[in-house]
């Protein structure tokens, strides 16, 4: 275990001795000067919300039959 500790520190120490600096970070262009032509209008995330009240439980067999693609044998 004591021998593994210096081996774990070696990449950290060598990384600190790097001679190259990171590339210059440039800022993005001003969004008001955008000429992409995309629609950037605000749309509410709850625009299509419809309030629904809970109802009592129903029998599941008729509901399942109503949603099935067609009458027939097992698939």
CSV table of C-alpha atoms in Angstrom, one decimal:
chain,number,residue,atom,x,y,z
A,1,UNK,CA,0.0,0.0,0.0
A,2,UNK,CA,2.8,2.4,0.9
A,3,UNK,CA,4.4,1.7,-2.5
A,4,UNK,CA,1.2,2.5,-4.4
A,5,UNK,CA,0.9,6.0,-2.9
A,6,UNK,CA,3.9,7.5,-4.7
A,7,UNK,CA,2.7,5.9,-8.0
A,8,UNK,CA,-0.7,7.6,-7.5
A,9,UNK,CA,1.0,10.9,-6.9
A,10,UNK,CA,3.2,10.7,-9.9
A,11,UNK,CA,0.6,11.7,-12.6
A,12,UNK,CA,-0.5,14.6,-10.4
A,13,UNK,CA,3.0,16.0,-10.0
A,14,UNK,CA,3.8,15.5,-13.7
A,15,UNK,CA,0.5,17.2,-14.7
A,16,UNK,CA,1.5,20.2,-12.7
A,17,UNK,CA,4.7,20.5,-14.8
A,18,UNK,CA,2.9,20.9,-18.1
A,19,UNK,CA,4.5,23.5,-20.3
A,20,UNK,CA,1.5,24.2,-22.6
A,21,UNK,CA,-1.2,26.6,-21.5
A,22,UNK,CA,-4.8,25.8,-22.3
A,23,UNK,CA,-6.3,27.3,-25.4
A,24,UNK,CA,-7.9,30.8,-25.1
A,25,UNK,CA,-11.6,30.6,-24.4
A,26,UNK,CA,-13.6,33.0,-26.5
A,27,UNK,CA,-17.0,34.3,-25.6
A,28,UNK,CA,-20.0,33.4,-27.6
A,29,UNK,CA,-21.6,36.0,-29.8
A,30,UNK,CA,-24.4,38.2,-28.5
A,31,UNK,CA,-27.7,36.4,-28.8
A,32,UNK,CA,-29.5,39.6,-29.8
A,33,UNK,CA,-27.4,39.6,-33.0
A,34,UNK,CA,-28.4,36.1,-34.0
A,35,UNK,CA,-29.3,35.7,-37.6
A,36,UNK,CA,-30.2,32.0,-37.4
A,37,UNK,CA,-33.9,32.7,-38.0
A,38,UNK,CA,-35.1,30.2,-35.4
A,39,UNK,CA,-38.2,30.9,-33.4
A,40,UNK,CA,-37.0,31.9,-29.9
A,41,UNK,CA,-40.4,33.1,-28.6
A,42,UNK,CA,-41.3,32.1,-25.0
A,43,UNK,CA,-43.6,29.2,-24.7
A,44,UNK,CA,-45.1,28.3,-21.4
A,45,UNK,CA,-44.3,24.8,-20.2
A,46,UNK,CA,-47.9,24.3,-19.0
A,47,UNK,CA,-49.6,25.7,-22.1
A,48,UNK,CA,-51.4,22.4,-23.0
A,49,UNK,CA,-52.4,21.5,-19.4
A,50,UNK,CA,-55.9,20.2,-18.9
A,51,UNK,CA,-57.2,19.8,-15.3
A,52,UNK,CA,-58.7,16.3,-14.7
A,53,UNK,CA,-60.5,15.2,-11.6
A,54,UNK,CA,-59.9,11.7,-10.2
A,55,UNK,CA,-62.8,9.2,-10.7
A,56,UNK,CA,-63.6,6.1,-8.9
A,57,UNK,CA,-62.2,2.7,-9.9
A,58,UNK,CA,-63.8,0.8,-12.8
A,59,UNK,CA,-63.6,-2.8,-13.8
A,60,UNK,CA,-60.4,-3.4,-15.7
A,61,UNK,CA,-61.7,-6.0,-18.2
A,62,UNK,CA,-64.0,-3.7,-20.2
A,63,UNK,CA,-61.3,-1.0,-20.2
A,64,UNK,CA,-58.7,-3.5,-21.4
A,65,UNK,CA,-61.0,-4.8,-24.1
A,66,UNK,CA,-61.6,-1.2,-25.3
A,67,UNK,CA,-57.9,-0.6,-25.7
A,68,UNK,CA,-57.0,-3.8,-27.4
A,69,UNK,CA,-56.3,-3.6,-31.1
A,70,UNK,CA,-58.9,-6.2,-32.0
A,71,UNK,CA,-60.8,-9.2,-31.0
A,72,UNK,CA,-58.8,-12.4,-31.6
A,73,UNK,CA,-56.7,-15.0,-30.0
A,74,UNK,CA,-53.7,-14.4,-27.9
A,75,UNK,CA,-50.8,-12.8,-29.8
